[in-house]
Amino acid sequence: MTMADPTTQGRFGDFGGMYVPETLVPACIELDKAFRSAWADPSFRSELDHLLKTYAGRPSPVTECVNLSEKLGCRILLKREDLNHTGSHKINNVLGQALLAKRMGKTRLVAETGAGQHGVATATAAALFDMECVVYMGTVDIERQKLNVFRMKLLGSEVVAAESGSQTLKDAVNEAMRYWVSAVEDTHYCLGSVMGPHPYPWMVREFHRVIGDEAREQCQELLGGAPDVVVACVGGGSNAAGIFAGFADTDAVLVGAEPAGGAAVGRAVPGIVHGSKSYLMQDEWGQVLEAESISAGLDYPGIGPEHAHLAATGRARYEPVTDAEVIDAFQLLSRTEGIIPALESAHAIAWIANARDEFQGKSVLINLSGRGDKDVNQMMDILQ
Amino acid sequence: MTGAIETALRARRNDGGKCLVPYLTGGLGDDWLETVMAVADAGADAIEIGVPFSDPVMDGPTIQEANDRSLGAGTTPQMILDALRDADIGVPTAVMTYANVVYRMGWERFMNELSATGVSGCILPDIPLEEADDWTRAADHAGVETVMFAAPTSPDERLPRIAERAGGFVYAVGLLGITGVRANLASSALEIAGRVKAITDKPVLVGVGVGTPAQAVEVSAVADGVVVGSAIVQRMLDGAGPEGVAELVNEFRVALDA
Ligand SMILES: Cc1ncc(COP(=O)(O)O)c(C=O)c1O
């Protein structure tokens, strides 16, 4: 099986679609057209490749973790998205969307952010391309990710508090969509994960597939083929979709590590919110529940529709990880390898630490989606 | 077959009048159903009743707060439907909510419940034409009118398809934005009303950004009438009670009749 393009209606099996107010439908259709044409245009591709190489620092290396491998009894490889400019995988998608927005004649970017990594990446691209930038962030997240708030402002962006609901990522998405409804003519919504209405889940995955494509080659060199297991943390699911895309047609076991307090796939109830049909944490009446995770970037009650499809078809499995396990994994990687992971990425580490008995002697490629600098303050409070 | 909402709105229009459809959030305050009755008596042609949703992306701060308060008080879709079942409101009603509330209960079950409850129409702002099939099939079967939206951004080629699929009325979105009262009527309101009127004989009502009787009159020079939401809900939030809310609705009625 491969991760195929969605139908023209934006469907991955039963999931996906374009559940947005009429005001936004023409913008989504226009974006779909613009992306199709850009993605098929060699000059767009080479401009993006050039930026990824000279600005973001790609390709990102794969690091073989000798100490951790010994400790866990499996061969651990890290795909180092933490080494990208701005410190996470988010820059891949943002450079693609900003370039596309420019091509479409848009002058402003609006984005939502949870941990602030997508917000920082968007603010960075806006600075680079001389565009205006507005970032919505939940009040709770503004508090726990102060450093990233300051970085966004430093980069020239406006950061607006999303004060409704749970005041986290879900509400930041609501506010960003409301803003987009009001400013759709000159503003591009730079969505930060493989969620939202068509074409976002597909487009964002395509902008991140560079992770999987590179890793496939790197694993060929290191292992002589695909690893036995590929694991990534899953909030909306963009870093996971990017790395899965490189291995979906191999025998590798694909694993998404979900926060136990935000396990949309684990609960497996379909729902419609933020533009698509997917698995969604909700009550018996369809009211969306608030996720609860130590990591702001995974604190989201839904998941991208393609992941729901991969789960429903059995191609990927999604496993819960608790906050306590994440705290352990955060320290584990720091101490054994000298790499401080983002709390989000620590979910993937925590999963293999939990599941190591099942995979003794196997090769495990972990997508290290981001670095942990942004989380050091929060961890200091927790650990001291 | 023409449904009760469209019939009522056409009757108003045939009499040379302009249509008034107030929106109220269901379950907001213990007296919300009395408020619905009072609003009917105050001259509404039909009433939109909001079933609150946790993530109302088309709504501004006023209706968001109404949703939150109603949900906080424990309102469920079933409670609203049950309340409406026993009520003799006197004008046709439509339920306005978001896709997931209906999807969760099931498209067919929800539409059948509406019909059994005597609710004539349904309004789902996050279901555009592209995603409407499951809903409209169930609604058609149950005899529920499917109100559809036309927006300032809708290209000309979409408008006839929207109008054709619409039941009750075509909801023309008055501005680029979410619900809420604005100081002035946006020029886009007259524009979209005119564009939709030009391609359909169905009633065309402008909503979103129509917050005062003067704005209602202004846009009704082109449109067949208005949907008024945030201004009314604000009164409810302020604790005006059924009479206070009815008073405001009556001001709209008087202005439109003048
Ligand atoms: C480092 C890092 N990894 C992962 C995520 C989660 O996003 P996704 O599931 O789209 O990869 C975030 C989001 O903020 C992040 O900052």
XYZ file of C-alpha atoms and ligand atoms in Angstrom:
658
model
C 0.000 0.000 0.000
C 1.129 3.548 -0.652
C -0.136 6.801 0.740
C -2.089 7.721 -2.363
C -3.498 11.100 -3.269
C -6.996 11.699 -1.937
C -10.024 11.743 -4.238
C -10.902 15.049 -5.875
C -13.333 15.481 -2.976
C -10.406 15.235 -0.607
C -11.282 11.801 0.744
C -8.966 9.208 2.218
C -11.413 6.319 2.375
C -14.311 7.657 4.466
C -12.279 10.459 5.967
C -11.372 13.986 4.957
C -13.575 16.281 2.907
C -14.187 20.013 2.973
C -16.526 20.860 5.838
C -16.158 24.631 5.866
C -18.499 27.618 5.647
C -19.431 28.614 2.113
C -17.279 31.739 2.484
C -14.163 29.545 2.552
C -15.101 27.007 -0.103
C -13.855 29.087 -3.047
C -10.558 29.676 -1.189
C -10.111 25.941 -0.607
C -10.867 25.186 -4.245
C -8.456 27.901 -5.362
C -5.788 26.522 -3.035
C -6.292 23.015 -4.383
C -5.790 24.282 -7.933
C -2.789 26.394 -7.012
C -1.125 23.561 -5.142
C -1.692 21.084 -7.969
C -0.164 23.435 -10.482
C 2.769 24.430 -8.263
C 3.547 20.856 -7.266
C 3.686 19.888 -10.937
C 5.844 22.888 -11.792
C 9.604 22.139 -11.791
C 10.467 25.766 -11.100
C 8.341 25.788 -7.924
C 9.848 22.504 -6.826
C 13.396 23.644 -7.382
C 12.798 26.950 -5.604
C 11.413 25.052 -2.601
C 14.230 22.506 -2.684
C 16.738 25.318 -2.756
C 15.157 26.932 0.311
C 14.976 23.621 2.159
C 18.654 23.102 1.485
C 20.144 26.553 1.955
C 17.731 28.027 4.494
C 16.275 25.142 6.494
C 19.433 23.032 6.416
C 18.131 19.894 4.704
C 18.744 17.069 4.344
C 18.507 16.346 8.048
C 20.799 13.523 9.150
C 19.894 10.159 10.560
C 21.685 9.487 13.829
C 22.400 5.989 15.012
C 21.873 5.864 18.807
C 24.459 3.453 20.127
C 23.825 4.000 23.839
C 20.061 3.983 23.642
C 20.101 0.948 21.358
C 22.109 -0.945 23.924
C 19.756 0.108 26.672
C 16.553 -0.838 24.845
C 17.768 -3.883 22.940
C 16.718 -2.573 19.523
C 18.628 -0.653 16.898
C 17.479 2.948 17.310
C 17.854 5.502 14.535
C 16.737 9.099 14.807
C 15.610 11.203 11.868
C 16.885 14.554 13.049
C 14.151 17.074 12.239
C 15.230 18.837 15.419
C 18.248 20.115 13.502
C 16.192 22.060 10.987
C 16.146 25.829 11.140
C 13.582 26.893 13.797
C 14.029 23.565 15.565
C 11.366 21.264 14.190
C 9.867 19.637 11.120
C 7.288 22.440 10.878
C 9.535 24.548 8.632
C 9.172 22.071 5.711
C 5.464 22.708 5.433
C 5.664 26.410 6.139
C 8.232 27.157 3.453
C 6.057 25.274 0.973
C 2.877 27.085 1.959
C 4.493 30.512 2.143
C 5.999 30.073 -1.306
C 2.606 28.961 -2.573
C 0.831 31.880 -0.876
C 3.248 34.291 -2.524
C 2.592 32.644 -5.880
C -1.146 33.100 -5.253
C -0.649 36.798 -4.562
C -1.542 36.655 -0.872
C 0.072 39.254 1.371
C -0.637 37.876 4.818
C -0.329 34.564 6.639
C -2.522 33.514 9.526
C -1.664 30.446 11.572
C -2.633 28.562 14.694
C -0.034 27.179 17.005
C 0.084 24.873 20.012
C 3.657 24.509 21.200
C 4.583 27.574 19.199
C 6.820 25.663 16.780
C 4.466 26.075 13.854
C 3.887 29.694 14.843
C 7.610 30.372 14.959
C 8.124 28.637 11.617
C 5.299 30.678 10.057
C 6.640 33.907 11.531
C 10.045 32.997 10.134
C 8.733 32.407 6.627
C 6.709 35.623 6.818
C 9.857 37.540 7.708
C 11.770 35.881 4.889
C 9.062 36.568 2.297
C 8.153 39.989 3.663
C 4.561 39.058 4.466
C 2.356 40.070 7.371
C 1.746 37.360 9.936
C -0.891 36.770 12.605
C -0.602 33.757 14.902
C -3.380 32.511 17.179
C -2.321 30.678 20.309
C -4.379 29.431 23.245
C -3.988 31.418 26.462
C -2.863 28.273 28.291
C -0.184 27.618 25.675
C 1.003 31.232 25.698
C 1.746 30.676 29.364
C 3.590 27.373 28.960
C 5.489 28.379 25.809
C 6.534 31.947 26.620
C 9.823 31.634 24.833
C 8.184 30.844 21.518
C 5.741 33.720 21.975
C 8.678 36.054 22.281
C 10.395 34.501 19.273
C 7.321 35.079 17.115
C 7.143 38.713 18.169
C 10.842 39.133 17.560
C 10.294 37.828 14.038
C 7.707 40.533 13.476
C 4.488 38.586 13.966
C 1.410 39.489 15.873
C 0.476 36.859 18.472
C -3.201 36.816 19.434
C -4.509 34.922 22.453
C -7.290 32.422 21.766
C -9.357 32.808 24.896
C -12.333 30.638 24.060
C -12.969 27.034 25.129
C -10.004 25.071 26.427
C -7.624 27.878 25.381
C -5.297 25.424 23.661
C -4.608 24.284 20.100
C -8.214 23.408 19.230
C -9.333 26.919 20.090
C -6.411 28.485 18.267
C -7.605 26.621 15.146
C -11.142 27.975 15.669
C -9.842 31.525 15.941
C -7.522 31.198 12.962
C -10.430 29.885 10.867
C -12.634 32.765 12.025
C -9.903 35.191 11.092
C -9.549 33.539 7.698
C -13.310 33.839 7.080
C -12.913 37.595 7.590
C -9.745 38.089 5.575
C -9.829 35.359 2.976
C -9.206 37.654 0.022
C -5.641 38.641 0.850
C -4.745 36.096 3.539
C -3.498 32.550 3.298
C -4.286 30.233 6.190
C -0.986 28.504 6.855
C -2.347 25.436 8.633
C 0.241 23.603 10.685
C -0.668 19.962 10.365
C -2.278 17.359 8.126
C -5.754 18.394 9.175
C -8.401 20.910 8.147
C -10.374 20.955 4.908
C -9.091 19.586 1.621
C -6.473 20.258 0.262
C -4.621 20.811 3.546
C -4.246 17.219 4.781
C -2.834 16.199 1.416
C -0.797 19.331 0.726
C 0.809 19.389 4.169
C 1.712 15.698 3.859
C 3.306 16.353 0.477
C 5.349 19.235 1.901
C 6.564 16.897 4.661
C 7.203 13.815 2.562
C 10.757 15.063 2.140
C 11.311 13.619 5.645
C 10.299 10.145 4.541
C 11.980 10.320 1.153
C 15.306 11.315 2.683
C 15.001 8.750 5.466
C 14.263 5.991 2.964
C 17.557 6.664 1.210
C 19.435 7.054 4.462
C 18.056 3.752 5.756
C 18.983 2.082 2.496
C 22.545 3.115 3.124
C 22.602 2.287 6.836
C 20.414 -0.795 6.938
C 20.324 -1.944 3.351
C 16.563 -1.381 3.273
C 13.619 -0.096 5.271
C 13.715 -0.320 9.068
C 11.457 -2.803 10.839
C 9.570 -0.033 12.600
C 8.934 3.651 11.891
C 7.501 5.654 14.784
C 6.453 9.277 15.123
C 4.412 11.307 17.592
C 0.956 12.361 16.461
C -0.884 15.569 17.257
C -2.553 16.490 13.995
C -0.073 14.074 12.464
C 2.155 16.038 10.079
C 5.576 14.754 11.094
C 4.163 11.219 11.164
C 2.556 11.612 7.727
C 5.817 12.947 6.320
C 7.928 10.049 7.513
C 5.231 7.396 6.875
C 5.011 8.587 3.269
C 8.531 7.273 2.665
C 7.764 3.801 4.043
C 4.073 3.065 3.484
C 4.936 0.756 0.568
C 7.496 -1.236 2.580
C 7.025 -3.902 5.237
C 7.900 -1.473 8.019
C 5.486 -1.368 10.948
C 4.192 2.217 11.127
C 3.401 3.532 14.595
C 1.880 6.829 15.690
C 2.422 7.702 19.350
C -0.607 9.558 20.709
C -0.798 11.299 24.082
C -3.057 9.172 26.302
C -5.109 12.288 27.116
C -5.607 13.110 23.448
C -5.882 9.707 21.832
C -8.315 10.350 18.985
C -7.532 7.092 17.194
C -7.533 5.093 20.424
C -11.151 6.108 20.982
C -11.946 5.595 17.284
C -15.118 7.676 17.124
C -15.532 9.550 13.843
C -16.525 13.190 13.888
C -16.482 16.406 11.885
C -14.607 19.469 13.035
C -12.136 21.986 11.621
C -12.996 21.134 8.042
C -12.719 17.370 7.883
C -14.175 14.091 8.981
C -11.786 12.065 11.068
C -11.508 10.449 14.471
C -12.418 12.963 17.122
C -12.653 13.009 20.900
C -16.238 13.976 21.655
C -19.092 13.320 24.037
C -22.227 11.361 23.180
C -23.810 14.516 21.682
C -20.930 15.406 19.414
C -19.465 18.145 21.608
C -15.715 18.151 21.138
C -13.801 17.172 24.253
C -10.710 18.913 25.477
C -7.525 16.937 25.080
C -5.110 16.866 27.970
C -1.431 16.501 27.326
C 1.787 17.692 28.891
C 2.839 18.702 25.404
C 1.137 21.721 23.906
C 1.794 20.506 20.374
C -0.159 17.288 20.883
C -2.925 18.801 22.977
C -5.533 18.315 20.264
C -8.714 16.179 20.308
C -8.575 15.212 16.635
C -6.148 13.765 14.136
C -5.574 14.233 10.428
C -8.017 12.286 8.222
C -5.357 10.269 6.436
C -4.245 8.850 9.774
C -7.825 7.802 10.513
C -7.732 6.030 7.162
C -4.357 4.385 7.868
C -5.721 3.218 11.217
C -9.017 1.969 9.781
C -7.241 0.010 7.049
C -4.708 -1.382 9.526
C -1.665 0.029 7.717
C -0.548 2.013 10.757
C -1.145 1.517 14.440
C -1.629 4.260 16.993
C -0.533 3.753 20.566
C -1.137 5.871 23.671
C 1.689 7.199 25.839
C 1.153 8.783 29.254
C 2.588 12.107 30.429
C 4.696 10.289 33.042
C 6.226 8.046 30.390
C 6.994 11.117 28.296
C 8.788 12.799 31.183
C 10.952 9.695 31.556
C 11.665 9.500 27.844
C 12.597 13.186 27.719
C 15.306 12.520 30.292
C 16.289 9.183 28.799
C 17.260 10.587 25.417
C 18.951 13.604 26.992
C 21.147 11.420 29.200
C 21.922 8.549 26.873
C 22.477 10.463 23.648
C 23.005 14.093 24.587
C 19.919 15.090 22.607
C 17.140 17.001 24.359
C 13.944 16.157 22.449
C 10.796 18.224 22.154
C 8.119 16.911 24.526
C 6.117 15.984 21.433
C 8.944 13.902 19.987
C 9.553 12.331 23.412
C 6.228 10.520 22.875
C 7.825 8.471 20.106
C 10.789 7.640 22.353
C 8.417 6.709 25.179
C 6.512 4.360 22.901
C 9.553 2.300 21.958
C 10.718 2.287 25.565
C 7.313 0.747 26.409
C 7.213 -1.628 23.460
C 10.849 -2.717 23.426
C 10.086 -6.328 24.359
C 8.046 -6.726 21.201
C 10.874 -5.398 19.020
C 14.065 -6.867 20.471
C 16.801 -6.883 17.873
C 14.723 -4.914 15.372
C 15.615 -1.625 13.719
C 13.457 1.295 14.785
C 13.465 4.640 13.003
C 12.149 7.426 15.232
C 11.138 10.763 13.793
C 12.713 13.236 16.186
C 10.337 15.992 15.121
C 11.814 18.782 17.222
C 14.303 19.891 19.791
C 13.495 20.439 23.442
C 14.770 23.947 24.122
C 11.235 25.302 24.156
C 10.271 22.770 26.842
C 13.155 23.236 29.198
C 11.345 25.793 31.377
C 8.301 23.581 31.745
C 10.447 20.534 32.532
C 12.446 22.496 35.057
C 9.229 23.128 36.985
C 8.215 19.494 36.726
C 11.561 17.948 37.623
C 12.663 20.251 40.413
C -43.346 20.311 -2.004
C -42.824 23.731 -0.480
C -42.085 23.608 3.241
C -43.563 25.706 6.017
C -40.721 28.205 6.200
C -40.654 28.957 2.501
C -44.456 29.173 2.486
C -44.445 31.684 5.338
C -41.690 33.798 3.810
C -43.322 33.806 0.383
C -46.602 34.857 1.976
C -44.893 37.814 3.637
C -43.218 38.757 0.386
C -46.449 38.415 -1.615
C -48.072 40.835 0.801
C -45.357 43.312 -0.068
C -43.616 42.840 3.274
C -40.079 41.999 4.325
C -39.185 38.841 6.216
C -37.792 38.749 9.712
C -36.098 35.597 11.021
C -34.578 36.021 14.484
C -31.969 33.590 15.804
C -31.896 32.483 19.456
C -29.582 30.039 21.157
C -31.563 27.134 22.567
C -31.059 26.309 26.216
C -29.737 29.780 27.005
C -31.467 30.589 30.291
C -34.410 28.740 31.814
C -36.865 30.903 29.931
C -35.459 30.418 26.430
C -38.591 28.677 25.178
C -40.788 31.490 26.497
C -38.470 33.842 24.670
C -39.064 31.888 21.463
C -42.828 32.269 21.952
C -42.533 35.957 22.724
C -40.381 36.494 19.649
C -42.987 34.722 17.519
C -45.667 37.031 18.880
C -43.458 40.064 18.288
C -43.595 39.590 14.531
C -41.056 36.947 13.497
C -41.934 35.164 10.268
C -39.886 32.145 11.286
C -37.384 31.470 14.056
C -33.929 29.950 13.981
C -33.112 27.998 17.112
C -29.469 27.321 17.774
C -28.431 23.945 19.153
C -25.177 24.851 20.879
C -21.881 23.360 19.698
C -18.495 23.429 21.391
C -16.650 24.834 18.365
C -18.858 27.233 16.407
C -16.435 28.522 13.764
C -18.942 30.758 11.962
C -19.824 32.587 15.179
C -18.387 35.667 16.826
C -17.962 36.336 20.553
C -21.654 36.931 21.362
C -22.992 33.663 20.001
C -19.886 31.809 21.187
C -20.651 32.950 24.703
C -24.281 31.935 24.325
C -23.161 28.482 23.156
C -20.752 28.134 26.072
C -23.312 29.208 28.639
C -25.970 26.928 27.258
C -23.602 23.959 27.140
C -22.355 24.840 30.600
C -25.934 24.586 31.840
C -26.050 21.043 30.474
C -28.065 21.613 27.300
C -28.153 18.679 24.876
C -29.665 18.547 21.392
C -32.267 16.130 22.705
C -33.363 18.562 25.412
C -33.974 21.253 22.810
C -35.869 18.901 20.527
C -37.978 17.660 23.433
C -38.828 21.198 24.477
C -39.834 22.131 20.934
C -41.950 19.012 20.545
C -44.440 20.185 23.127
C -44.390 23.833 22.161
C -47.004 25.698 20.157
C -44.882 28.443 18.699
C -47.174 29.701 15.983
C -44.488 30.314 13.332
C -42.263 27.778 11.593
C -38.854 27.040 13.073
C -35.450 25.904 11.865
C -32.681 24.400 13.917
C -29.245 25.863 13.338
C -26.242 23.877 14.523
C -22.945 22.471 13.251
C -22.285 19.304 11.278
C -20.899 17.183 14.091
C -23.981 17.541 16.289
C -26.103 16.072 13.503
C -23.512 13.565 12.312
C -23.096 12.194 15.825
C -26.803 11.493 16.227
C -26.974 10.295 12.622
C -28.123 12.304 9.590
C -31.355 10.331 9.274
C -32.192 10.125 12.920
C -31.644 13.840 13.456
C -33.720 14.840 10.427
C -36.488 12.426 11.405
C -36.464 13.851 14.930
C -36.771 17.381 13.560
C -39.711 16.367 11.474
C -41.379 14.496 14.354
C -40.801 17.537 16.552
C -42.456 19.896 14.104
C -39.254 21.751 13.229
C -39.438 22.681 9.559
C -35.864 23.488 8.614
C -32.224 22.877 9.322
C -29.205 25.164 8.926
C -25.642 23.813 9.027
C -23.032 26.484 8.285
C -20.141 24.036 7.969
C -21.864 21.886 5.340
C -21.268 23.401 1.896
C -22.674 21.925 -1.328
C -19.669 19.612 -1.671
C -20.500 17.792 1.565
C -24.263 18.124 1.584
C -25.393 14.815 0.076
C -25.798 12.715 3.236
C -27.593 15.528 4.984
C -29.883 16.588 2.153
C -30.859 13.005 1.334
C -31.968 12.479 4.935
C -33.623 15.901 5.098
C -35.521 15.433 1.835
C -36.744 12.091 3.039
C -37.925 13.553 6.337
C -39.418 16.638 4.684
C -36.998 19.071 6.349
C -36.087 22.289 4.520
C -32.333 22.634 3.949
C -31.278 26.254 4.171
C -28.100 26.845 2.135
C -25.585 29.665 2.322
C -24.372 32.002 -0.392
C -21.314 34.097 0.482
C -19.733 37.231 -0.954
C -16.915 34.974 -2.136
C -19.210 32.501 -3.932
C -18.514 32.729 -7.655
C -21.493 33.247 -9.996
C -21.432 29.662 -11.205
C -22.107 28.343 -7.677
C -25.114 30.509 -6.924
C -27.696 28.661 -9.037
C -26.573 25.340 -7.562
C -26.825 26.745 -4.051
C -30.243 28.214 -4.707
C -31.514 25.039 -6.284
C -30.426 22.950 -3.284
C -31.794 25.453 -0.756
C -35.035 24.890 1.101
C -36.852 27.494 3.209
C -34.723 30.365 1.984
C -31.258 31.168 0.686
C -29.110 32.511 3.485
C -26.954 35.250 1.973
C -23.953 35.979 4.181
C -23.779 39.757 4.469
C -20.054 40.152 4.880
C -16.685 38.440 4.899
C -16.690 37.357 8.482
C -18.402 35.680 11.385
C -21.606 36.550 13.228
C -21.639 39.732 15.263
C -23.085 43.232 15.317
C -21.195 45.810 13.218
C -21.510 49.597 13.263
C -22.423 49.754 9.588
C -23.951 47.480 7.028
C -21.224 46.128 4.748
C -21.568 47.009 1.067
C -21.136 43.296 0.381
C -24.573 42.697 1.941
C -26.443 44.534 -0.801
C -24.187 43.045 -3.420
C -24.671 39.405 -2.453
C -28.407 39.918 -1.950
C -28.638 41.327 -5.466
C -26.579 38.550 -7.005
C -28.679 35.828 -5.404
C -31.993 37.552 -6.094
C -31.021 37.707 -9.748
C -30.854 33.933 -10.088
C -33.650 32.599 -7.881
C -37.259 33.114 -7.006
C -36.778 31.554 -3.570
C -36.753 33.938 -0.611
C -33.311 35.495 -0.087
C -32.510 36.621 3.438
C -29.331 38.380 4.503
C -27.729 37.423 7.792
C -24.386 37.999 9.532
C -23.713 41.642 10.236
C -27.344 42.764 10.338
C -27.597 44.108 13.870
C -29.961 47.108 13.906
C -33.436 47.841 12.533
C -31.903 50.502 10.273
C -29.455 47.984 8.805
C -32.314 45.510 8.312
C -34.277 48.113 6.382
C -31.242 49.113 4.340
C -30.447 45.600 3.155
C -34.100 44.723 2.624
C -34.210 47.253 -0.175
C -32.659 44.407 -2.162
C -33.164 41.271 -0.078
C -36.464 39.669 0.890
C -35.574 40.117 4.513
C -33.068 39.431 7.243
C -31.780 36.972 9.800
C -30.885 38.725 13.041
C -28.760 36.802 15.511
C -26.115 38.433 17.664
C -28.176 41.535 18.519
C -30.942 39.338 19.861
C -28.661 36.899 21.627
C -26.868 39.811 23.280
C -30.207 40.834 24.795
C -30.654 37.316 26.099
C -27.141 37.314 27.557
C -27.880 40.651 29.211
C -30.850 39.036 30.951
C -33.562 41.022 29.189
C -35.988 38.102 29.486
C -38.731 37.179 27.007
C -40.295 40.638 27.029
C -37.037 42.490 26.612
C -36.024 40.314 23.680
C -39.495 40.556 22.124
C -39.294 44.318 22.359
C -36.170 44.342 20.197
C -37.731 41.957 17.699
C -40.721 44.238 17.522
C -38.464 47.189 16.718
C -37.158 45.243 13.725
C -40.725 44.346 12.716
C -41.952 47.911 12.909
C -38.971 49.230 10.978
C -39.377 46.636 8.232
C -43.120 47.339 7.989
C -42.728 51.097 7.817
C 8.287 19.214 17.691
C 6.870 18.919 17.356
N 6.522 17.673 17.004
C 5.250 17.355 16.711
C 4.249 18.287 16.775
C 2.863 17.836 16.495
O 2.417 18.105 15.213
P 2.202 16.967 14.147
O 1.408 15.884 14.795
O 1.443 17.656 13.067
O 3.506 16.483 13.689
C 4.570 19.609 17.130
C 3.509 20.635 17.189
O 3.611 21.678 17.701
C 5.909 19.916 17.430
O 6.248 21.152 17.794
